[in-house]
């Protein structure tokens, strides 16, 4: 379909020069930056030629074309491979950007960053996660296709390709993601394994002796190879063969890291540093690539150029989409909405009704149950909701009654049993979000956010709308004991840049937290939810106040001016603060109670609002069933923080709360001491 | 060797009643607590009989007998299985403790806790980690045996047994740990897989379709089974067979969760809640177990009693040890020392010499290099050092020149190439520490502490002396960009209870940090180390001051009374603070510089010392190339914090520091503003 290009791409010399263009750009950019990883791009150059010039369905002019194949470089340290490919095939990534590799404000950072460089589908570098993201993308494609395609209208019909290396395969997350991909029968997912036998420490035979092909067969994958990773025809054939499978495919490609470099190829020296001037000269010579750095001959550009073929592909798809829209206007409209971030028209009224209902019902339930009530109310108006749990569905309460379980033979299911795979789950949810079409959320116990922590970070870094539902959020989970009681986790999640964290106090705050998470378009949200029941707190303010992250939930007796201290609390400790407020009032001490379900959101409010909630000079006492360090940010010198600075205890929750001094008596005593100190 | 017991254990009825004793204790304890997991103990009862009454080499009277077999319950939610076994075989765990299951201050918490209950080798519950701990224990045994055993003297010669379930096997860490166990050929490690087909969400066939046997064969394991997990003779035979293997063994045992319960067996309902009174009656009836709750007939106790056999085992070993000590007195003395926590006599003088040398040489190197220099100096005096890196050996600089690489055929190696397996590495290091004989440490980039975070938490919870070497600790790593630049991690590690965190500023502080980590006997230490070179800061104080976690590294010009502010800095920012101090002095503004390499250690100092370093009323400005939230604890209302509250940037380190305002000019301006504000 693109004869001039295909001609070049099929002649031996053409193929060799296409691959060498990648090698030259990679080694020259790394040399110029004096930083980076030449070995992988040089070793995977022929694989890149085979996939990108013969199979990848994309359109360089429109990196956001909905039906493009997704390409993920899970071994992201080889970023120059991707930059070279994007540049050579015609994306908006001019050679000047490659010259600025790894420099401030370039579009060619050390590792590929989604949102920064056109054509980069996900941010990679933390090994194994790109692979899991790809599983999420392939899952999203499969579910979206099942929902929207109609006979003769394969509107959603693309593949997901992922390059990965030994590092990705050593990481535990590769196990979780591969296992799920096999179970889900993601036939349009193809992983190509850069089996070069080398990792940073040297020859992997000393620390990586897995039979990877056998391992993937055990997951129900289709395994092809080993094939010669420098034989474009063999690779072409293997890739073509992968397309017939209804299982995900792993192509094992035997390669030589740093291939082309006479003295570094096949060694770990090729991996992560510039080749050096003299070796670059030798490599140019050996490859027959006499061109200056960053100079690519026009015939090589022409052979790589994917713009015409890409435009034709998207045009053909658009024609199909138009026909689909005529025949299925409602589906077409909904698909268009789903692929963006607009919420459905019914969302707002549904939310308002739910808020009114919560205020009226005043239910005293655990906030994890409140979260499920929020899902029951909102999810029917949000067909994009795609929930799940890491084998704690009945505890996390992530499943709503209308959601069926997603199975390979039940693709209309909108709740996913991820199994006990927290990291894989969260990275897969990131991939679903990156693909588009769904609003993924994922549940586990808060303490096990640890297992997934770097995926949470990646969601925040990539600004993805993913909701992490973390239940059993404190010592309040009781008997399961210190291994399961989150102590440092709420504070620790708040430290991740761009992660919004909500720890709501009751049904009303939980609904608002969900609404904030759903409406957020520039990042993920973590919900910290109680295992134990909490009372509903009647309040005068509306949802808009809650949405600001902190607000006066209960004013001091006699009004703001009478307040002698502010009690700041979150989640399950808000009711404790309210009880203490009453006890103090009985002693004639008026205090204000501030509910602060989201410190991260409150921090974004203007100074006037902040000081209206926490006036300067009013002593503050913070209460949260977790580590206290974090709270000095709000409490400052004159106040006190009540929390839990050690690991928890295995016992019924009320006994544990008492053990740690999270009692009305202790709050009263602490507030009194703070006020007395201020009066000195 | 214990005929009365073995007789009972080999008759069909005896075996059945031994297993039913476990079932009854488990279901009754869970019922009494109205909380817990009866299904696993009831399902693994026969497996427990086979292993504990016929193969496990232990001595209930001495749970710390050095050559005992290690038993790990990786599926730790089934804690009642372990408590029942410890009680029945004669450990100091009376029936009263089982009655207090999951109550405050009992020795029977919700999940097994090392250090609390005699015979519990590791704290489990967070799935997969017990398995990885067991790999560490088996590794420690293998290395210690190779080091200390002599012909005819198998002084170190025991097995490591681990029970695990579907949950452990779904977790990614099982991949990392199993892969390394296979590579290391840990033939004395035997895992028994409770293959009951059920996890919390229900029948695992919907989310766990792996062929686990094939998967483990791909790791180089010896796989036995499936065997009938309720047939003690078949299990006995499988366990006996495992002993001949020089590969680690996985025994796949098909079981029925909750076996014995007529209505809940084989369903997820049996997993995590009490059976309920009526079902317990039905179960008693079905099992033929008419005894009251917590009553075990004397003949069943007698069949289980392992005290005499255990005493004989340890006695025989002690005889061997005495003969060994006569023949190899030096080795015997050293082995005894190594199995405790005492440091060698030469350690103190070696450290003092290293400190003197560092002070004299004043080397300006990266603190990761300083860490390697510390290892070069100290490790030769500490044969217990067992280092490693997750495939970043040349970057983390965890290898010292005298350390060979550990290989199955080079067991004298004391540096481990863990491959790209951060979580597995850290949990294995925990297992090595739990075993005894070594001081394990493990390296990766600080940002990838995320991957291992729950293992760090478990080290802290278990009070293990493990050192985590986290290099490339900030935006100072430069070009690799935001995916690799730790921003929230130092602060976040400090939030883990009982985790000591050091971020040293130069060679002297790095040595002290290592010394503190080595000498600590009640918990782990994380070292946050720079990629980039830092200057050496001459100071008047000695190492004892550094050991207090914070100290005045450079007093204000004119003395303490002239100080108008205190600059608090850590690690690579200490030199920035010192430069700013000079610039401010040039403007006539005297400020004190406080180096605070360890906030966690400083927090443990007495109030007098703390206020001598940070006097009340002296405005404070904290500088750390990471999130600022944490620092308000020290800075309070009147100060300022300079840091990085967003993700980093890919560029050379100096450019990134400038981008985030971590410059002398900005520090000077900030301090001036703080002082001006205080003067108002």
mmCIF file of N, CA and C in Angstrom, chain B residues 112 262 319 415 487 497:
data_model
loop_
_atom_site.group_PDB
_atom_site.id
_atom_site.type_symbol
_atom_site.label_atom_id
_atom_site.label_comp_id
_atom_site.label_asym_id
_atom_site.label_seq_id
_atom_site.Cartn_x
_atom_site.Cartn_y
_atom_site.Cartn_z
ATOM 1 N N UNK B 112 0.888 -14.207 61.800
ATOM 2 C CA UNK B 112 2.044 -14.601 62.625
ATOM 3 C C UNK B 112 3.079 -13.475 62.679
ATOM 4 N N UNK B 262 -19.100 -29.337 56.650
ATOM 5 C CA UNK B 262 -19.981 -29.943 55.651
ATOM 6 C C UNK B 262 -20.509 -28.952 54.616
ATOM 7 N N UNK B 319 26.378 -32.240 70.459
ATOM 8 C CA UNK B 319 27.523 -33.142 70.549
ATOM 9 C C UNK B 319 28.457 -32.939 69.358
ATOM 10 N N UNK B 415 28.890 -10.983 47.249
ATOM 11 C CA UNK B 415 28.055 -9.991 46.561
ATOM 12 C C UNK B 415 27.109 -10.725 45.636
ATOM 13 N N UNK B 487 11.795 11.974 44.353
ATOM 14 C CA UNK B 487 11.366 13.281 44.851
ATOM 15 C C UNK B 487 10.693 13.116 46.215
ATOM 16 N N UNK B 497 7.416 3.439 60.367
ATOM 17 C CA UNK B 497 7.875 3.306 61.744
ATOM 18 C C UNK B 497 9.091 2.375 61.838
#
